[in-house]
């Protein structure tokens, strides 16, 4: 349920990413919103198992390949790798605060850009290793969107957490029963 | 589980390298579901963009009195609508003009997404009709010039590999010098750039020279492609490097034409007058 909801949110963000450029003054680069979802599931060590995080990364990447017209598998591989790298980083570093979240989003975007270019060069050698010049600008935009998107995802994830849902239901039930007890 | 995900990813990559146009039934299903949402997002984004533009235009009239401002608002809104309508009408007229001027069979399509990833210069279009007529490799053009080729087809939506994508290759000529080469996208650049490969040193090109299609590879002949913006001459080699700035503003692409059937070849004997041959069975009476 939670994975499906996260995938749906990720897909909506991907679609937003594909149309947000209509508003943007710079028409060549858009923030990588899908990558932020992958980054979130990778970094949320307490809520997401490593396998689930990588799976969500793979599925989102695959959807992104279909939506963006990129060769199938490029973003699937890269997003799964980013989820795994984020998990390895999260075991060593606690990401707190806006600045650190933006910095992590920046680094993740740069790493993803580098991986995409490398994978692209392997499957279509005529493309070469070009395109990295745009990576810093895309990373800056992704970093700017990073903290609010990660915060929103954490809020959504909190609401869909099975453990919290059980607690919430128990509280509601207790409150409902409490209404029947007369006040002294 | 992680290992399985990576093995599946590598399998997909190998499959993409072998047949980039292949889409599984699952992919087609996903695209069929996603395309209307993407189209709705694009339409909403455009409407919001117009609203935002209108708001920006109206900010500076706040200092005027209420009556004049109301009147001004109304007139401005009407003017903007009229301008937008006129601009759209001009665009459609130019598209129609191009369509009528071509002997090739074309289909009009609306662009619903472009350059979703900065690493793959791809645009997505949605056809109003004739979805089964579009196939991979078909040229896509606008009145401004060449856009690219159809790369992937799914239902009524298709992906165009833009002419500035490094994977694209289009046969072009420089009408001034008669030089001929292959136009390829130029990776690693900010902005839309492409380059002509295999142009001989003898074909002296100049900055500002027009570049047009040669007529080979399905593109109608003499369609504008761009202008030469930079020349790198190698004294040792036979081939010179030519950078081209495309005529089409890919960031503002909204409607395109897909060439679904090339122009019929010209009849070489059309201008030759032949004497009337005696008919068999039916005589010509003078």
Coordinates of C-alpha atoms in Angstrom, one line a residue:
Chain A
X1 CA 0.0 0.0 0.0
X2 CA 2.7 2.4 1.1
X3 CA 5.0 1.4 -1.8
X4 CA 2.1 1.9 -4.3
X5 CA 1.2 5.3 -2.8
X6 CA 4.9 6.3 -3.0
X7 CA 5.1 5.2 -6.6
X8 CA 1.9 7.1 -7.5
X9 CA 3.3 10.3 -5.8
X10 CA 6.6 9.7 -7.7
X11 CA 4.7 9.3 -11.0
X12 CA 2.8 12.5 -10.4
X13 CA 6.1 14.3 -9.6
X14 CA 7.6 12.8 -12.8
X15 CA 4.6 14.1 -14.8
X16 CA 4.9 17.5 -13.1
X17 CA 8.6 17.5 -14.0
X18 CA 7.8 16.8 -17.6
X19 CA 5.4 19.8 -17.8
X20 CA 6.9 22.2 -15.1
X21 CA 9.3 23.6 -17.8
X22 CA 6.3 25.5 -19.2
X23 CA 6.7 27.8 -16.2
X24 CA 10.4 27.8 -15.8
X25 CA 12.4 30.7 -17.2
X26 CA 15.3 28.3 -18.1
X27 CA 13.8 25.9 -20.6
X28 CA 16.6 23.4 -20.8
X29 CA 16.8 22.0 -17.3
X30 CA 14.1 20.9 -14.9
X31 CA 14.6 19.7 -11.3
X32 CA 14.7 15.9 -11.0
X33 CA 11.7 15.4 -8.8
X34 CA 11.5 11.7 -9.3
X35 CA 15.1 11.4 -8.0
X36 CA 14.0 13.1 -4.8
X37 CA 11.4 10.3 -4.1
X38 CA 14.2 7.7 -4.7
X39 CA 16.5 9.7 -2.4
X40 CA 13.8 9.8 0.3
X41 CA 13.1 6.0 0.3
X42 CA 16.8 5.4 0.2
X43 CA 17.5 7.6 3.2
X44 CA 14.5 6.6 5.3
X45 CA 16.3 3.7 7.0
X46 CA 13.7 3.2 9.7
X47 CA 10.7 3.1 7.4
X48 CA 12.0 1.4 4.2
X49 CA 13.9 -1.9 3.9
X50 CA 16.8 -1.7 1.5
X51 CA 15.2 -4.1 -0.9
X52 CA 11.9 -2.1 -1.0
X53 CA 13.9 1.2 -1.5
X54 CA 15.8 -0.3 -4.4
X55 CA 12.6 -1.7 -5.9
X56 CA 10.8 1.7 -5.6
X57 CA 13.9 3.3 -7.3
X58 CA 13.8 0.7 -10.1
X59 CA 10.0 1.1 -10.7
X60 CA 10.2 4.9 -10.7
X61 CA 13.2 4.9 -13.0
X62 CA 11.4 2.5 -15.3
X63 CA 8.3 4.8 -15.4
X64 CA 10.7 7.8 -16.0
X65 CA 12.2 5.9 -18.9
X66 CA 8.7 5.5 -20.4
X67 CA 7.6 9.0 -19.7
X68 CA 10.8 10.7 -20.9
X69 CA 11.4 8.6 -24.0
X70 CA 14.8 7.5 -22.8
X71 CA 16.0 4.0 -23.6
X72 CA 14.3 1.5 -21.3
X73 CA 16.4 0.6 -18.3
X74 CA 18.7 3.7 -18.1
X75 CA 16.8 5.5 -15.3
X76 CA 15.7 2.2 -13.8
X77 CA 19.3 1.2 -13.3
X78 CA 20.4 4.6 -12.2
X79 CA 17.5 5.3 -9.8
X80 CA 18.0 1.8 -8.2
X81 CA 21.7 2.6 -7.8
X82 CA 20.9 5.9 -6.3
X83 CA 18.5 4.3 -3.8
X84 CA 21.3 1.8 -2.8
X85 CA 23.9 4.5 -2.5
X86 CA 21.5 6.7 -0.4
X87 CA 20.9 3.7 1.9
X88 CA 24.7 3.2 2.3
X89 CA 25.1 6.8 3.0
X90 CA 22.2 6.9 5.5
X91 CA 23.9 4.2 7.6
X92 CA 26.8 6.6 8.2
X93 CA 25.2 10.0 8.1
X94 CA 22.0 11.4 9.7
X95 CA 20.5 14.0 7.3
X96 CA 18.8 16.7 9.3
X97 CA 18.0 20.3 8.4
X98 CA 17.3 22.1 5.2
X99 CA 20.9 22.8 4.2
X100 CA 22.0 19.2 4.5
X101 CA 18.9 17.9 2.7
X102 CA 19.6 20.4 -0.1
X103 CA 23.2 19.3 -0.2
X104 CA 22.3 15.6 -0.4
X105 CA 19.8 16.4 -3.2
X106 CA 22.5 18.3 -5.1
X107 CA 25.0 15.4 -4.7
X108 CA 22.4 12.8 -5.6
X109 CA 21.5 14.7 -8.8
X110 CA 25.2 15.0 -9.8
X111 CA 25.8 11.3 -9.2
X112 CA 22.6 10.4 -11.1
X113 CA 23.7 12.6 -14.0
X114 CA 27.1 11.1 -14.1
X115 CA 25.6 7.5 -14.0
X116 CA 23.1 8.3 -16.7
X117 CA 25.8 9.6 -19.0
X118 CA 28.0 6.6 -18.4
X119 CA 25.1 4.1 -18.9
X120 CA 24.0 6.1 -22.0
X121 CA 27.5 5.9 -23.5
X122 CA 27.4 2.1 -23.0
X123 CA 24.1 1.5 -24.8
X124 CA 24.5 4.1 -27.5
X125 CA 28.2 4.8 -28.0
X126 CA 27.4 7.6 -30.5
X127 CA 26.1 9.7 -27.7
X128 CA 29.5 9.8 -26.1
X129 CA 30.1 11.2 -22.6
X130 CA 28.7 14.7 -23.3
X131 CA 25.8 16.4 -21.4
X132 CA 27.4 16.6 -18.0
X133 CA 27.7 20.4 -18.5
X134 CA 24.0 20.6 -17.6
X135 CA 24.3 18.5 -14.5
X136 CA 25.3 21.3 -12.0
X137 CA 22.4 23.4 -13.1
X138 CA 19.9 20.5 -12.8
X139 CA 21.5 19.6 -9.5
X140 CA 21.1 23.2 -8.2
X141 CA 17.4 23.2 -9.1
X142 CA 16.9 19.7 -7.6
X143 CA 18.7 21.0 -4.4
X144 CA 16.3 23.9 -4.3
X145 CA 13.3 21.6 -4.5
X146 CA 14.9 19.0 -2.2
X147 CA 13.9 20.1 1.3
X148 CA 10.2 20.8 0.6
X149 CA 9.7 17.7 -1.4
X150 CA 11.5 15.5 1.1
X151 CA 9.5 17.1 3.9
X152 CA 6.2 16.4 2.0
X153 CA 7.2 12.8 1.4
X154 CA 8.1 12.3 5.1
X155 CA 4.6 13.7 6.0
X156 CA 2.9 11.4 3.5
X157 CA 5.0 8.5 4.6
X158 CA 4.2 9.1 8.2
X159 CA 0.4 9.1 7.5
X160 CA 0.8 5.8 5.5
X161 CA 3.1 4.1 8.0
X162 CA 1.3 0.8 9.0
X163 CA 2.5 1.0 12.6
X164 CA 1.2 4.5 13.0
X165 CA -2.0 3.7 11.2
X166 CA -2.6 0.9 13.8
X167 CA -1.9 3.3 16.6
X168 CA -4.2 5.9 15.0
X169 CA -7.0 3.4 14.7
X170 CA -6.5 2.2 18.3
X171 CA -6.6 5.8 19.5
X172 CA -9.7 6.5 17.4
X173 CA -11.4 3.4 18.8
X174 CA -10.5 4.4 22.4
X175 CA -11.8 7.9 21.8
X176 CA -15.1 6.5 20.4
X177 CA -15.5 4.2 23.4
X178 CA -14.6 7.1 25.7
X179 CA -17.6 9.1 24.5
X180 CA -19.9 6.5 26.1
X181 CA -18.3 6.9 29.6
X182 CA -20.3 9.5 31.7
X183 CA -18.3 12.3 33.2
X184 CA -18.1 12.4 37.0
Chain B
X1 CA 16.0 -8.9 -4.1
X2 CA 18.5 -6.1 -4.7
X3 CA 20.5 -8.4 -6.9
X4 CA 17.4 -9.3 -8.9
X5 CA 16.5 -5.7 -9.5
X6 CA 20.0 -5.0 -10.9
X7 CA 20.0 -8.1 -13.0
X8 CA 16.6 -7.0 -14.5
X9 CA 18.0 -3.5 -15.1
X10 CA 21.0 -4.8 -16.9
X11 CA 18.7 -7.1 -19.0
X12 CA 16.6 -4.1 -19.9
X13 CA 19.6 -2.0 -20.9
X14 CA 20.9 -4.8 -23.1
X15 CA 17.4 -5.1 -24.7
X16 CA 17.3 -1.3 -25.2
X17 CA 20.8 -1.3 -26.9
X18 CA 19.6 -4.0 -29.3
X19 CA 16.1 -2.7 -30.1
X20 CA 15.5 0.8 -28.8
X21 CA 12.0 1.0 -30.3
X22 CA 10.7 -2.1 -28.6
X23 CA 7.9 -1.6 -26.1
X24 CA 6.3 -4.5 -24.2
X25 CA 2.5 -4.8 -23.8
X26 CA 3.1 -3.6 -20.1
X27 CA 4.9 -0.5 -21.4
X28 CA 2.1 0.2 -23.8
X29 CA -0.4 -0.2 -21.1
X30 CA 1.4 2.2 -18.8
X31 CA 1.9 4.7 -21.6
X32 CA -1.8 4.5 -22.5
X33 CA -2.7 5.2 -18.9
X34 CA -0.1 7.9 -18.4
X35 CA -0.4 9.8 -21.7
X36 CA -3.9 11.4 -21.0
X37 CA -2.6 12.5 -17.6
X38 CA 0.5 14.0 -19.1
X39 CA -1.6 15.7 -21.8
X40 CA -3.9 17.1 -19.1
X41 CA -0.8 18.3 -17.1
X42 CA 0.6 20.0 -20.2
X43 CA -2.8 21.7 -20.9
X44 CA -3.1 22.9 -17.3
X45 CA 0.5 24.1 -17.3
X46 CA -0.1 26.1 -20.5
X47 CA -3.3 27.7 -19.0
X48 CA -1.5 28.5 -15.8
X49 CA 1.4 30.0 -17.7
X50 CA -1.1 32.3 -19.6
X51 CA -2.7 33.3 -16.3
X52 CA 0.7 34.1 -14.8
X53 CA 1.7 36.1 -17.8
X54 CA -1.6 38.0 -17.6
X55 CA -1.1 38.7 -13.9
X56 CA 2.5 40.1 -14.6
X57 CA 1.1 42.3 -17.3
X58 CA -1.5 43.7 -15.0
X59 CA 0.7 44.5 -12.0
X60 CA 1.9 48.0 -13.2
X61 CA -1.6 49.4 -13.7
X62 CA -2.5 49.2 -10.0
X63 CA -1.7 52.8 -9.4
X64 CA -4.4 54.0 -11.7
X65 CA -7.9 54.8 -10.5
X66 CA -10.5 52.0 -10.1
X67 CA -12.6 52.8 -13.1
X68 CA -9.7 53.1 -15.5
X69 CA -8.1 50.1 -14.1
X70 CA -11.2 47.9 -14.5
X71 CA -11.5 49.2 -18.0
X72 CA -7.9 48.7 -18.7
X73 CA -8.0 45.2 -17.2
X74 CA -10.8 44.2 -19.4
X75 CA -9.2 45.6 -22.5
X76 CA -5.9 44.1 -21.7
X77 CA -7.4 40.7 -21.1
X78 CA -9.2 40.9 -24.3
X79 CA -6.1 42.0 -26.1
X80 CA -4.0 39.2 -24.7
X81 CA -6.7 36.7 -25.6
X82 CA -6.9 38.1 -29.1
X83 CA -3.1 38.1 -29.4
X84 CA -2.8 34.6 -28.2
X85 CA -5.6 33.6 -30.5
X86 CA -4.0 35.4 -33.4
X87 CA -0.6 33.9 -32.6
X88 CA -2.2 30.5 -32.5
X89 CA -4.0 31.2 -35.8
X90 CA -0.7 32.3 -37.4
X91 CA 1.0 29.1 -36.2
X92 CA -1.8 26.9 -37.5
X93 CA -1.9 28.8 -40.8
X94 CA 1.9 28.4 -41.2
X95 CA 1.5 24.7 -40.4
X96 CA -1.3 24.4 -42.9
X97 CA 0.8 26.3 -45.5
X98 CA 3.7 24.0 -45.0
X99 CA 1.4 21.0 -45.2
X100 CA -0.2 22.2 -48.5
X101 CA 3.2 23.1 -50.0
X102 CA 4.5 19.5 -49.5
X103 CA 3.7 16.7 -51.8
X104 CA 4.4 14.3 -49.0
X105 CA 1.5 13.1 -46.9
X106 CA 1.6 14.6 -43.3
X107 CA -0.2 14.4 -40.0
X108 CA -0.5 17.2 -37.5
X109 CA 0.3 16.5 -33.9
X110 CA 0.5 18.5 -30.6
X111 CA 3.6 18.4 -28.4
X112 CA 2.7 17.3 -24.9
X113 CA 6.2 17.1 -23.3
X114 CA 9.8 18.0 -24.3
X115 CA 13.2 17.3 -22.8
X116 CA 12.0 15.5 -19.7
X117 CA 15.6 14.4 -19.2
X118 CA 18.5 16.7 -20.1
X119 CA 20.5 13.7 -21.2
X120 CA 18.1 12.6 -24.0
X121 CA 16.7 15.2 -26.3
X122 CA 13.3 13.7 -26.9
X123 CA 9.9 15.3 -27.3
X124 CA 6.5 13.6 -26.9
X125 CA 3.6 14.3 -29.3
X126 CA 0.0 13.4 -29.3
X127 CA -1.8 12.8 -32.6
X128 CA -5.5 13.8 -33.0
X129 CA -6.0 11.1 -35.7
X130 CA -4.3 8.4 -37.7
X131 CA -2.5 6.9 -34.8
X132 CA -1.8 3.7 -36.7
X133 CA -0.1 5.5 -39.6
X134 CA 2.9 6.7 -37.6
X135 CA 6.0 4.5 -37.5
X136 CA 9.6 4.7 -36.2
X137 CA 11.9 6.8 -38.3
X138 CA 9.3 9.1 -39.8
X139 CA 10.4 12.7 -40.1
X140 CA 8.9 15.4 -38.0
X141 CA 8.9 19.0 -39.2
X142 CA 7.5 22.5 -38.5
X143 CA 7.3 25.6 -40.7
X144 CA 10.5 26.7 -39.0
X145 CA 12.4 23.6 -40.1
X146 CA 13.4 20.1 -39.2
X147 CA 12.4 18.8 -35.7
X148 CA 13.6 15.2 -35.8
X149 CA 12.4 11.6 -36.3
X150 CA 9.8 9.4 -34.6
X151 CA 11.7 7.2 -32.2
X152 CA 9.0 5.2 -30.4
X153 CA 5.3 4.8 -31.0
X154 CA 2.6 3.9 -28.4
X155 CA -1.1 4.4 -29.3
X156 CA -1.7 8.0 -30.2
X157 CA 1.5 9.2 -28.5
X158 CA 5.0 9.1 -30.0
X159 CA 8.5 10.1 -29.0
X160 CA 10.5 12.3 -31.3
X161 CA 14.3 12.0 -31.3
X162 CA 15.1 15.7 -31.8
X163 CA 17.7 16.6 -34.5
X164 CA 19.9 17.9 -31.6
X165 CA 20.1 14.4 -30.0
X166 CA 23.5 12.8 -30.5
X167 CA 21.8 9.6 -31.8
X168 CA 20.1 11.6 -34.6
X169 CA 21.6 11.7 -38.1
X170 CA 20.1 13.7 -41.0
X171 CA 21.5 14.2 -44.5
X172 CA 21.9 17.9 -45.2
X173 CA 23.3 20.3 -47.8
X174 CA 24.7 23.8 -47.7
X175 CA 22.9 25.4 -50.7
X176 CA 25.6 28.2 -51.1
X177 CA 28.6 25.9 -51.6
X178 CA 26.7 22.7 -52.5
X179 CA 28.6 20.9 -49.7
X180 CA 26.9 17.8 -48.2
X181 CA 27.2 16.1 -44.9
X182 CA 25.4 14.4 -42.0
X183 CA 23.8 16.5 -39.3
X184 CA 24.2 15.1 -35.8
X185 CA 23.3 16.3 -32.3
X186 CA 26.1 17.8 -30.3
X187 CA 26.3 16.4 -26.7
X188 CA 27.8 18.2 -23.8
X189 CA 26.5 21.7 -24.7
X190 CA 24.2 24.1 -23.0
X191 CA 21.5 24.9 -25.5
X192 CA 20.4 23.2 -28.6
X193 CA 23.4 22.6 -30.9
X194 CA 24.3 20.2 -33.7
X195 CA 27.2 19.7 -36.0
X196 CA 27.7 18.6 -39.6
X197 CA 30.0 15.6 -40.0
X198 CA 31.8 14.4 -43.1
X199 CA 31.9 17.8 -44.8
X200 CA 34.9 18.0 -47.1
X201 CA 37.4 20.9 -46.7
X202 CA 36.8 21.7 -50.4
X203 CA 33.2 22.7 -49.6
X204 CA 34.0 26.1 -48.1
X205 CA 31.4 27.0 -45.6
X206 CA 30.9 30.4 -44.0
X207 CA 29.4 31.4 -40.7
X208 CA 25.7 32.2 -41.3
X209 CA 25.3 29.8 -44.2
X210 CA 21.9 28.2 -44.4
X211 CA 21.7 24.4 -43.9
X212 CA 18.8 22.6 -45.6
X213 CA 17.7 19.0 -46.0
X214 CA 19.1 17.1 -49.0
X215 CA 15.8 15.1 -49.6
X216 CA 17.3 11.8 -48.6
X217 CA 16.2 9.8 -45.6
X218 CA 12.5 10.7 -45.8
X219 CA 12.7 14.4 -45.2
X220 CA 11.3 16.7 -47.9
X221 CA 14.0 18.4 -49.8
X222 CA 15.2 22.0 -49.0
X223 CA 13.6 22.2 -45.6
X224 CA 15.5 24.6 -43.4
X225 CA 17.6 23.0 -40.7
X226 CA 19.7 25.8 -39.3
X227 CA 22.6 28.2 -39.8
X228 CA 26.3 27.6 -39.6
X229 CA 27.5 29.2 -36.3
X230 CA 31.1 28.0 -36.0
X231 CA 33.7 26.4 -38.3
X232 CA 36.8 24.5 -37.2
X233 CA 39.2 23.9 -40.1
X234 CA 41.8 21.2 -39.6
X235 CA 44.8 21.9 -41.8
X236 CA 45.9 18.2 -41.7
X237 CA 42.5 16.5 -42.3
X238 CA 40.1 16.5 -45.2
X239 CA 37.1 17.0 -43.1
X240 CA 36.1 20.3 -41.4
X241 CA 34.0 20.7 -38.2
X242 CA 30.8 22.7 -38.6
X243 CA 28.6 23.7 -35.8
X244 CA 24.9 24.5 -36.6
X245 CA 22.4 26.4 -34.6
X246 CA 18.9 25.0 -35.4
X247 CA 16.2 27.2 -36.9
X248 CA 13.6 25.5 -34.7
X249 CA 13.2 26.7 -31.1
X250 CA 12.7 23.4 -29.5
X251 CA 11.8 24.9 -26.1
X252 CA 8.8 26.6 -27.7
X253 CA 7.6 23.6 -29.8
X254 CA 3.8 23.2 -29.7
X255 CA 2.6 21.8 -33.0
X256 CA 4.4 19.7 -35.5
X257 CA 3.8 17.7 -38.8
X258 CA 4.7 14.1 -39.1
X259 CA 5.7 13.0 -42.7
X260 CA 3.8 9.7 -42.9
X261 CA 4.5 9.1 -46.6
X262 CA 7.3 10.7 -48.6
X263 CA 6.7 12.7 -51.8
X264 CA 6.3 10.5 -54.9
X265 CA 9.5 10.6 -57.1
X266 CA 9.4 13.1 -60.0
X267 CA 8.5 11.7 -63.3
X268 CA 11.6 12.1 -65.5
X269 CA 9.6 12.0 -68.7
X270 CA 7.0 14.5 -67.6
X271 CA 8.3 17.3 -69.9
X272 CA 9.0 15.0 -72.9
X273 CA 6.4 15.3 -75.7
X274 CA 5.8 11.9 -77.3
X275 CA 4.1 11.5 -80.7
X276 CA 0.8 9.7 -80.6
X277 CA 1.3 6.0 -81.3
X278 CA -1.3 4.3 -83.5
X279 CA -3.7 2.5 -81.3
X280 CA -4.8 -1.0 -81.7
X281 CA -8.5 -1.6 -81.8
X282 CA -9.5 2.1 -81.3
X283 CA -8.6 4.4 -84.0
X284 CA -8.0 8.2 -83.6
X285 CA -10.2 10.1 -86.0
X286 CA -8.8 13.4 -87.4

